[in-house]
Amino acid sequence: MSFEKTRVRFAPSPTGPLHIGGVRTALYNYLFAKKMKGDFILRIEDTDQTRYVEGAEDYIKQSLQWLGLSLDEGPGTGGDLGPYRQSERKDLYATYAKQLVQQGDAYYAFDTPEELTAAREKAKEQGIHTLKYDATTRMTMKNSMSLTEADTNHLLQTSDNVTIRLNIPRDQTIIFKDIVRGEVSFNSNELDDKVILKADGMPTYHLANIVDDHLMQISHVIRGEEWLSSTAHHVLMYQFFDWAPPSFAHLPLILKPSGKGKLSKRDGAKFGFPVFPLEWDGGEDGVYLGFKEAGFTKEALLNFLLLLGWSSGDDIEKYTLTEMIEAFDLSRIIKSGARFDYDKAKWFNQQYIIEQSSNDLLNDVKAALSSNGVMDKDDTFILRFIELMKERVELMPDFYSKAAFFFEKPKNYDEKTIRKKYKIENQPHFDRMYTILENLAKFDAEEIQSKIKSYISDENLKFGEILPVMRIASMGTMQGPDLFASLELLGRKEVLERWNMFFQQLNN
Ligand code: GLU
């Protein structure tokens, strides 16, 4: 098989929002194309009108755009081998289906849905669980193989139910090489006579997929493992048409966090993490959270997805998009299922946040704060705040949820710490430290720390009994960045107000 150029396609069906597994497929296709200096193509597989969902195509495009996986060809992008939306190529497929009929590799079938149901029921009564339309049953059904030529011609003129099915041969071994799985083989007796052209004139996935892969000169088909068994049908069809098949690489499943079973759309809601790149309004199903809205940077999401099914073989975990292109290699795709580890995704995001300068983060942090009603802080304050918090957040919204005390007075206090650490006999000391803070020449972290610590030492107090209480008085909680730096950021007036409020409440 030789193709002049590496050309790969991402071929989603617009049946709903793009699942994170689909995003990984897009990423691996993109990386491989760029690595090989080839083309990355988007093809919208919308031949199943019953499953078409309004807005899904736009969602797919917006997701790829957000992630920076730019297209060389696709609907809206253009290219020489379009159109790239299968519904716009409808007429083309019938010609190919008829070619197969003429060659004897496919046949017309006229069974109505009711007749098929009846045949299935009958088979069940005879103990056959799932009736297969294949060489063993074909002659008992209503098709151009079982009927006379005259009957066939008559039905072709009059029936509303003309479909075309593949004529799968008996006793053949279909072998192909999968880049991930090695040699894969199927016995043709396991395959059914799949419908390739439906009664409405639309092709099914199988026909449209291989006709387009051929016409669009796709060199490598990189897709999810769920398509592996269809590949047997596809390989046979390439033989029927006498076309060179592309190379195949089937990506491992993405598993639930428990490792048991495939990660599903519903798992996101169930476990409280996103399984979609962007938010999606599912109407009656509710709104699905997106990685973007959950506060992930695109770099972190891509990095996380890279390692969900691929490994470089060394210890490197962090990759920029350029480094990914450099390092990526189809032969290092992992065979076994990849467990979705949300903590790992957050870890990546944390690394990307830490790496960015406070200035780079400014706008995103401002957005996270203002969506919580915090709008009165100037950039200088927010930049200092980012410095303090950067290493303590995993997701953008954490800048507010883990640090709301920088923007509003505590509404409640960590009772457990108070009970353990606060001693009434220390109250005069807290009062004196209040005065120290009130009179500090400069209210900065260094100055606060040196004066408070000297006081504690001079008075033979225990740091462990004083500092936690100061923290609770100022911030309400033990969680937070360095105490003295936090006090500096809050500012003298605010700290003193908070101490008044706290000690008054405590001693009432
Ligand atoms: N339309 C199929 C899907 O939705 C494409 C599978 C393939 O890449 O061949 O996943």
XYZ file of C-alpha atoms and ligand atoms in Angstrom:
518
model
C 0.000 0.000 0.000
C 1.483 3.274 -0.817
C -0.061 6.653 -0.448
C 1.741 9.714 -1.710
C 1.006 11.737 1.357
C -0.101 11.064 4.903
C -3.734 12.062 5.086
C -5.893 11.321 8.085
C -9.455 12.192 8.925
C -11.468 12.712 12.036
C -14.941 11.509 11.112
C -17.446 12.154 13.889
C -21.192 11.740 13.501
C -23.080 14.828 14.654
C -25.264 12.912 17.079
C -24.564 15.007 20.171
C -21.644 16.688 21.918
C -18.193 15.344 21.232
C -17.197 12.937 23.985
C -13.704 13.164 25.407
C -12.836 9.884 23.621
C -13.655 11.601 20.357
C -11.419 14.509 21.274
C -8.587 12.060 21.924
C -9.179 10.473 18.506
C -9.027 13.932 16.929
C -5.821 14.733 18.823
C -4.023 11.538 17.790
C -5.059 12.069 14.166
C -3.870 15.657 14.310
C -0.531 14.781 15.911
C 0.163 12.024 13.435
C -0.726 14.243 10.460
C 1.519 17.045 11.665
C 4.352 14.709 12.542
C 4.230 13.237 9.033
C 3.808 16.673 7.428
C 0.472 15.452 6.175
C -3.129 16.624 6.209
C -5.716 16.561 8.976
C -9.244 16.421 7.624
C -12.610 16.787 9.307
C -15.399 14.764 7.748
C -18.908 14.987 9.138
C -20.619 11.596 8.926
C -24.239 12.648 8.970
C -25.925 9.962 6.893
C -28.050 8.697 9.751
C -30.722 11.362 9.735
C -32.583 9.785 12.648
C -29.652 10.443 14.969
C -28.809 13.932 13.714
C -28.612 16.523 16.475
C -28.864 20.219 15.715
C -25.799 22.148 16.804
C -23.544 19.103 17.114
C -21.438 19.934 14.059
C -20.815 23.451 15.328
C -19.940 22.045 18.721
C -17.360 19.715 17.142
C -15.786 22.566 15.193
C -15.738 24.884 18.208
C -14.100 22.204 20.326
C -11.335 21.612 17.787
C -10.862 25.327 17.470
C -10.610 25.884 21.203
C -7.978 23.164 21.434
C -6.009 24.559 18.506
C -6.324 21.392 16.410
C -6.500 23.251 13.141
C -7.911 21.645 10.040
C -6.328 21.364 6.628
C -9.634 20.391 5.025
C -13.187 20.156 6.212
C -16.675 21.632 5.998
C -16.245 25.364 6.210
C -12.470 25.044 5.761
C -12.649 23.802 2.171
C -10.250 21.538 0.283
C -9.984 19.854 -3.109
C -11.664 16.585 -2.233
C -14.905 17.816 -0.665
C -17.678 18.208 0.104
C -16.732 17.035 3.583
C -20.249 16.534 4.861
C -21.565 13.131 3.811
C -25.161 14.280 3.362
C -23.865 16.501 0.563
C -22.295 13.492 -1.167
C -25.429 11.352 -1.125
C -25.719 10.643 -4.871
C -22.196 9.382 -5.089
C -22.687 6.407 -2.800
C -25.534 4.798 -4.753
C -23.275 4.500 -7.804
C -20.719 2.561 -5.785
C -23.337 0.356 -4.182
C -24.732 -0.517 -7.613
C -21.254 -1.299 -8.868
C -20.990 -3.935 -6.148
C -24.378 -5.368 -7.127
C -23.231 -5.632 -10.716
C -20.064 -7.416 -9.650
C -22.082 -9.837 -7.547
C -20.541 -8.540 -4.304
C -23.818 -7.061 -3.132
C -27.502 -7.648 -3.801
C -30.854 -5.953 -3.549
C -32.959 -6.786 -0.517
C -36.635 -5.925 -0.232
C -37.574 -7.116 3.255
C -39.709 -4.579 5.057
C -38.920 -3.735 8.687
C -42.057 -5.722 9.644
C -40.887 -8.753 7.695
C -37.493 -8.582 9.352
C -39.097 -8.405 12.790
C -41.329 -11.362 11.965
C -38.336 -13.384 10.762
C -36.485 -12.561 13.982
C -39.427 -13.659 16.129
C -39.739 -16.880 14.197
C -36.047 -17.578 14.656
C -36.400 -16.965 18.384
C -39.170 -19.539 18.588
C -36.733 -21.958 17.012
C -34.150 -21.128 19.619
C -32.008 -18.796 17.517
C -31.314 -15.779 19.665
C -30.243 -13.257 17.063
C -31.106 -13.887 13.490
C -28.220 -13.088 11.198
C -28.832 -12.009 7.639
C -26.050 -13.987 6.014
C -25.255 -16.904 3.738
C -27.153 -19.285 5.999
C -30.413 -17.309 5.927
C -30.125 -15.173 2.794
C -32.068 -17.577 0.579
C -35.047 -17.573 2.957
C -35.378 -13.794 2.803
C -36.728 -11.458 0.132
C -33.847 -10.402 -2.084
C -32.358 -10.575 -5.543
C -30.468 -13.731 -4.599
C -33.572 -15.655 -3.530
C -36.124 -14.244 -5.996
C -36.367 -14.716 -9.753
C -35.068 -11.994 -12.012
C -38.621 -11.044 -12.956
C -39.721 -10.707 -9.326
C -36.622 -8.733 -8.531
C -37.213 -6.337 -11.418
C -40.815 -5.931 -10.396
C -39.879 -5.098 -6.809
C -37.174 -2.714 -7.962
C -39.918 -0.770 -9.758
C -42.601 -0.965 -7.105
C -41.174 -1.540 -3.636
C -40.625 1.269 -1.141
C -38.069 -0.927 0.517
C -35.152 -1.332 -1.800
C -31.924 -1.718 0.089
C -28.535 -3.047 -0.943
C -26.723 -5.620 1.185
C -23.188 -6.953 1.020
C -22.848 -10.488 -0.287
C -20.447 -11.805 2.337
C -18.677 -14.945 1.082
C -18.505 -18.129 3.173
C -15.399 -19.572 4.777
C -12.955 -16.800 4.091
C -10.377 -15.525 6.492
C -10.103 -11.771 6.485
C -6.761 -10.632 7.762
C -5.507 -7.120 8.271
C -2.712 -5.494 10.160
C -3.670 -3.055 12.846
C -0.860 -0.738 13.934
C -1.946 -1.027 17.572
C -3.127 -4.620 17.742
C -0.945 -6.346 15.213
C -2.518 -8.928 12.967
C -6.271 -9.175 13.314
C -8.273 -11.874 11.629
C -11.956 -12.610 11.213
C -13.741 -15.551 9.692
C -16.230 -14.287 7.116
C -18.850 -16.623 8.601
C -18.963 -14.304 11.638
C -20.021 -11.361 9.472
C -23.519 -10.468 8.389
C -24.682 -9.155 5.026
C -24.678 -5.559 6.134
C -26.982 -3.053 4.509
C -24.835 -0.563 2.636
C -27.583 1.484 0.983
C -30.820 2.184 2.809
C -34.358 2.454 1.466
C -34.163 6.264 1.673
C -31.194 6.205 -0.703
C -28.738 7.110 2.043
C -25.644 4.974 2.509
C -24.919 3.356 5.849
C -21.763 4.178 7.748
C -19.815 1.271 6.214
C -20.263 2.259 2.584
C -19.958 6.004 3.044
C -16.924 5.587 5.260
C -14.852 3.543 2.871
C -15.958 5.334 -0.302
C -14.926 8.617 1.294
C -11.702 7.288 2.747
C -10.837 6.122 -0.754
C -11.885 9.287 -2.586
C -10.295 11.547 0.011
C -7.063 9.545 -0.288
C -6.924 8.725 3.393
C -3.681 6.913 4.171
C -4.328 6.044 7.837
C -7.568 5.363 9.647
C -7.099 6.170 13.340
C -10.263 5.613 15.347
C -11.767 4.071 18.471
C -11.593 0.381 19.211
C -15.377 0.051 18.883
C -14.862 0.141 15.103
C -12.443 -2.771 15.020
C -15.040 -5.394 14.132
C -16.465 -3.211 11.349
C -13.033 -3.148 9.816
C -13.498 -6.749 8.651
C -16.413 -5.598 6.505
C -14.411 -2.641 5.314
C -11.406 -4.720 4.325
C -13.665 -7.005 2.303
C -15.195 -4.002 0.575
C -11.753 -2.665 -0.335
C -11.131 -6.056 -1.960
C -14.442 -5.912 -3.822
C -13.606 -2.490 -5.203
C -9.987 -3.394 -5.793
C -8.865 -0.332 -3.876
C -5.731 -0.078 -1.768
C -6.883 -0.042 1.875
C -5.484 2.521 4.282
C -3.488 1.473 7.341
C -5.585 1.025 10.475
C -4.905 2.003 14.083
C -7.628 1.323 16.649
C -7.315 3.283 19.886
C -7.961 1.676 23.274
C -11.188 2.310 25.149
C -11.306 4.999 27.803
C -12.399 3.324 31.015
C -14.310 4.600 34.043
C -12.170 5.841 36.962
C -12.718 2.455 38.627
C -11.209 0.775 35.579
C -14.399 -1.230 35.177
C -16.244 -0.604 31.941
C -16.224 2.099 29.338
C -16.458 5.749 30.385
C -19.913 6.912 29.387
C -21.562 10.275 28.830
C -23.509 9.777 32.032
C -20.396 9.162 34.148
C -19.581 12.854 34.120
C -22.767 13.754 35.939
C -22.433 10.700 38.161
C -18.875 11.378 39.324
C -18.967 15.169 39.046
C -16.346 15.681 36.359
C -16.587 16.775 32.737
C -16.480 14.243 29.899
C -16.984 16.857 27.191
C -14.574 19.577 26.062
C -17.136 22.398 26.125
C -20.400 22.878 27.919
C -23.358 21.345 26.061
C -26.988 22.148 26.600
C -28.707 18.801 26.300
C -32.215 20.233 26.623
C -34.286 17.833 28.683
C -31.145 15.907 29.624
C -29.771 19.017 31.306
C -26.546 20.925 30.779
C -23.340 18.913 30.563
C -20.231 20.447 32.063
C -17.249 21.090 29.779
C -13.530 20.911 30.612
C -13.253 24.546 29.545
C -16.011 25.699 31.876
C -14.668 23.536 34.701
C -11.541 25.691 34.516
C -9.109 23.643 32.454
C -6.603 25.232 30.139
C -6.531 23.696 26.695
C -2.865 22.807 27.144
C -3.640 20.726 30.206
C -6.535 18.943 28.555
C -4.456 18.056 25.499
C -1.592 16.869 27.666
C -3.943 14.720 29.735
C -5.530 13.207 26.623
C -2.149 12.532 25.035
C -1.279 10.177 27.871
C -4.706 8.547 27.921
C -3.701 5.737 25.604
C -0.187 6.679 24.546
C 3.137 6.629 26.315
C 6.503 7.907 25.239
C 8.303 5.077 26.985
C 10.249 7.492 29.215
C 9.277 9.553 32.240
C 8.348 12.729 30.451
C 4.804 13.759 31.232
C 4.562 17.371 30.187
C 4.343 18.250 26.529
C 3.505 21.375 24.621
C 1.584 20.815 21.405
C 4.807 21.178 19.412
C 6.567 18.665 21.640
C 3.641 16.278 21.264
C 3.924 16.427 17.483
C 7.627 15.736 17.767
C 7.254 12.798 20.141
C 4.068 11.181 18.847
C 4.288 7.812 17.256
C 1.465 5.397 16.401
C 3.532 2.430 17.496
C 3.456 3.642 21.107
C -0.307 3.599 21.423
C -1.251 1.350 24.296
C -3.384 -1.722 23.669
C -5.182 -2.000 26.978
C -7.978 0.335 28.085
C -6.939 3.708 29.487
C -8.392 4.556 32.878
C -9.841 8.065 33.136
C -8.100 9.593 36.133
C -9.642 12.977 36.908
C -7.084 13.782 39.593
C -4.385 13.411 36.992
C -6.246 15.812 34.693
C -6.361 18.347 37.533
C -2.700 17.789 38.282
C -1.835 18.694 34.703
C -3.947 21.798 34.956
C -2.181 22.792 38.153
C 1.192 22.426 36.449
C 0.062 24.663 33.598
C -1.274 27.287 35.997
C 1.962 27.326 38.011
C 3.967 27.731 34.839
C 2.134 30.793 33.636
C 3.080 34.265 34.770
C 0.624 36.118 36.972
C 0.128 38.562 34.127
C -0.834 35.747 31.762
C -3.349 34.505 34.285
C -4.782 37.917 35.089
C -7.731 37.932 32.706
C -8.828 34.385 33.474
C -8.588 34.974 37.211
C -10.540 38.208 36.896
C -13.228 36.288 35.019
C -13.322 33.593 37.711
C -13.646 36.270 40.396
C -16.217 38.412 38.658
C -18.448 35.421 38.015
C -18.584 35.260 41.807
C -19.423 38.902 42.117
C -15.894 40.122 42.938
C -15.244 43.151 40.767
C -13.866 45.831 43.051
C -10.215 44.776 43.161
C -7.580 46.487 41.071
C -4.992 44.659 38.978
C -2.203 45.229 41.503
C -4.196 43.484 44.187
C -5.184 40.627 41.875
C -1.626 40.106 40.642
C -0.359 39.804 44.220
C -3.268 37.518 44.981
C -2.377 35.283 42.007
C 1.226 35.030 43.241
C -0.025 33.804 46.604
C -2.593 31.359 45.301
C -1.066 30.041 42.090
C 0.486 26.939 43.603
C -2.637 26.100 45.559
C -5.217 25.867 42.804
C -5.920 23.125 40.321
C -8.742 24.705 38.378
C -9.529 28.332 37.566
C -12.660 28.512 39.770
C -10.459 27.485 42.741
C -9.065 31.019 42.671
C -12.360 32.011 44.200
C -13.618 28.880 45.941
C -10.355 28.272 47.811
C -9.731 31.914 48.604
C -13.054 33.693 49.013
C -11.784 35.078 52.356
C -9.570 37.515 50.470
C -12.695 39.181 49.132
C -15.201 38.975 51.941
C -15.103 38.747 55.723
C -15.422 35.229 57.105
C -19.027 34.174 57.645
C -18.047 31.338 59.925
C -14.954 30.170 61.712
C -13.233 26.811 61.988
C -14.689 25.781 65.366
C -12.427 22.787 65.827
C -9.258 24.856 65.633
C -10.705 27.432 68.007
C -11.590 24.759 70.542
C -8.132 23.223 70.318
C -5.970 26.315 70.117
C -7.672 29.288 71.714
C -7.025 29.854 75.405
C -8.856 32.631 77.204
C -5.697 33.509 79.152
C -4.034 34.389 75.841
C -6.617 37.060 75.061
C -4.533 39.936 76.558
C -1.705 38.847 74.240
C -3.979 38.962 71.214
C -5.026 42.431 72.290
C -1.408 43.516 72.510
C -0.595 41.989 69.132
C -3.532 43.929 67.757
C -1.868 47.095 68.919
C 1.431 45.969 67.425
C -0.252 45.513 64.040
C -2.024 48.832 64.436
C 1.297 50.589 64.946
C 3.570 48.799 62.516
C 5.553 51.266 60.454
C 5.005 49.199 57.361
C 2.250 46.616 57.081
C 4.136 44.056 55.026
C 4.673 40.328 55.467
C 8.243 40.623 56.667
C 7.524 43.285 59.198
C 4.393 41.545 60.523
C 6.226 38.247 60.811
C 9.252 39.661 62.613
C 7.262 41.695 65.148
C 4.699 38.987 65.880
C 7.287 36.240 66.181
C 9.470 38.315 68.522
C 6.452 39.014 70.658
C 5.561 35.343 70.881
C 9.139 34.396 71.806
C 9.588 37.252 74.279
C 6.383 36.301 76.072
C 7.263 32.602 76.064
C 4.091 31.761 74.198
C 3.636 28.791 71.936
C 3.615 29.468 68.199
C 1.158 26.576 67.837
C -1.358 28.327 70.074
C -1.060 31.813 68.643
C -0.570 31.600 64.883
C -3.561 29.324 64.174
C -5.835 31.640 66.117
C -4.489 34.630 64.169
C -5.248 32.784 60.969
C -8.774 31.903 61.999
C -9.414 35.467 63.201
C -8.267 36.844 59.849
C -9.517 34.240 57.403
C -11.890 31.910 59.202
C -10.145 28.781 57.999
C -6.827 26.979 58.325
C -6.657 26.537 54.545
C -4.750 29.239 52.776
C -1.393 30.565 51.700
C 1.337 31.895 53.978
C -0.228 33.656 56.959
C 1.923 36.789 56.948
C 1.724 37.301 53.208
C -2.037 36.846 53.433
C -2.288 39.485 56.157
C -0.284 41.883 54.029
C -2.601 41.306 51.082
C -5.717 41.798 53.198
C -4.296 45.082 54.434
C -4.095 46.576 57.882
C -7.568 48.076 58.054
C -9.270 44.897 56.953
C -7.219 42.674 59.298
C -7.935 44.835 62.311
C -11.632 44.921 61.510
C -11.680 41.153 61.210
C -9.848 40.690 64.530
C -12.302 42.954 66.265
C -15.186 41.060 64.795
C -13.729 37.666 65.695
C -12.636 38.332 69.282
C -15.830 40.179 70.070
C -17.896 37.281 68.806
C -15.691 34.792 70.664
C -15.876 36.510 74.025
C -19.550 37.283 73.999
N -18.697 8.241 12.174
C -17.928 7.332 12.954
C -17.964 7.835 14.408
O -18.842 8.544 14.725
C -16.535 7.293 12.411
C -15.753 6.075 12.724
C -14.511 6.088 11.878
O -13.627 6.906 12.155
O -14.446 5.337 10.918
O -17.157 7.562 15.227
